[in-house]
Tab-separated table of C-alpha atoms in Angstrom:
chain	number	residue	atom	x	y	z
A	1	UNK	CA	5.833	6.335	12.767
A	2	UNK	CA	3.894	3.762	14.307
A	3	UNK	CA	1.544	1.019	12.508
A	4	UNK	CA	-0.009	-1.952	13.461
A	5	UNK	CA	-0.169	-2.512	9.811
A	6	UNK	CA	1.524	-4.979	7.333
A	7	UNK	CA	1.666	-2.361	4.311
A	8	UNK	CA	3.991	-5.600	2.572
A	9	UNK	CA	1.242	-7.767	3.003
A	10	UNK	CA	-1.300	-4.850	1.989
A	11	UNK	CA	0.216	-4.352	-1.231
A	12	UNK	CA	1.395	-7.871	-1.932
A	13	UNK	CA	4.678	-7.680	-2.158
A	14	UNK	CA	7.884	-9.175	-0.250
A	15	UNK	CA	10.115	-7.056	2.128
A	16	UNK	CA	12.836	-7.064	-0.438
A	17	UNK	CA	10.548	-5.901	-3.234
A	18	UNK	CA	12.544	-3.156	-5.640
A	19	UNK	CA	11.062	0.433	-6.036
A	20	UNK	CA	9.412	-1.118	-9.413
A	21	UNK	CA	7.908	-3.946	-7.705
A	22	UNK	CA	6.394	-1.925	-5.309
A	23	UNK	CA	5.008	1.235	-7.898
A	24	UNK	CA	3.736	-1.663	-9.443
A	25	UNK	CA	1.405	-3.437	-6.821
A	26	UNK	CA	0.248	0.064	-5.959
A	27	UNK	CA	-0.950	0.739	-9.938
A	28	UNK	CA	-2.537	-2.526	-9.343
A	29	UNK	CA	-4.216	-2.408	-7.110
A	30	UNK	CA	-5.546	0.936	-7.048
A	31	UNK	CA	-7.361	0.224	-10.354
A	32	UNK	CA	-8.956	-3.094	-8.847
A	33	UNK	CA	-10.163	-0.780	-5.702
A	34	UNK	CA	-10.653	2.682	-6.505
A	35	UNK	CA	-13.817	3.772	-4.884
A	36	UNK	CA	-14.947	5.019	-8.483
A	37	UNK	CA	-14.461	2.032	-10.176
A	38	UNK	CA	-16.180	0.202	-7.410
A	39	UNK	CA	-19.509	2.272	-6.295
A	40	UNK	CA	-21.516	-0.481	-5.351
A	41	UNK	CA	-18.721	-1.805	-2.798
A	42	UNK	CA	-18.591	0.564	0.717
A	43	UNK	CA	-15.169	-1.134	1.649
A	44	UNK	CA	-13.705	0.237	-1.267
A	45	UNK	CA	-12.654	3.846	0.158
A	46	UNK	CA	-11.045	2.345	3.386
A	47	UNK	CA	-9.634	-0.137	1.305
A	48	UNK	CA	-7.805	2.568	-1.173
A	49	UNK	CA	-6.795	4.124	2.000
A	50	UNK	CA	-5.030	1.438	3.197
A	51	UNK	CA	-2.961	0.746	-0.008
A	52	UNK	CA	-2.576	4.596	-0.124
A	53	UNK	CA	-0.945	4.482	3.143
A	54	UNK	CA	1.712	1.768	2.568
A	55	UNK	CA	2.937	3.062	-0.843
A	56	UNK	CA	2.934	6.367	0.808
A	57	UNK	CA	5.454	4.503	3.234
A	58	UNK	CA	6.994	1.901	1.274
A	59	UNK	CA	7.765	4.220	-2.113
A	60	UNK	CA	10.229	6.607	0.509
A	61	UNK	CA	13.421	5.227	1.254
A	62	UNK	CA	13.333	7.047	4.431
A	63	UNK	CA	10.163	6.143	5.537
A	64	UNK	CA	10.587	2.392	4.878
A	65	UNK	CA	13.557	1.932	6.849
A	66	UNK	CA	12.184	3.842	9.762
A	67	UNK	CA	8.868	0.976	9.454
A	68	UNK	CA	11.419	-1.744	8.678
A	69	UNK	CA	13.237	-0.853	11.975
A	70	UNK	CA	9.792	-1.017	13.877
């Protein structure tokens, strides 16, 4: 796994946020930038992408300690 990314930072949240915390900027979030709520807005797909990516991460104990060890 390799990412130049801050998925924290992308969803908001601090490194020691709980499982909650985290499911919880993600449901956020994706209703502010979902692509269909925001049609008019051509950043809004990579956007979602983004935030897709570090929940995808972040929400797996596995995978988060393999990014938290990069």
């Amino acid at each position: 796994m390799e990412s130049n990314q801050d998925y924290y930072r992308i969803l908001g949240i601090t490194k020691d946020a709980e499982a909650g915390e985290i499911k919880s900027a993600y449901r956020d979030l994706a209703l502010k930038f979902h692509p269909d709520r925001n049609q008019n807005d051509v950043d809004a797909a990579a956007r979602m992408q983004q935030i897709n990516e570090a929940y995808a991460v972040l929400s797996d104990p596995g995978k988060r300690k393999e990014y938290d060890s990069l």
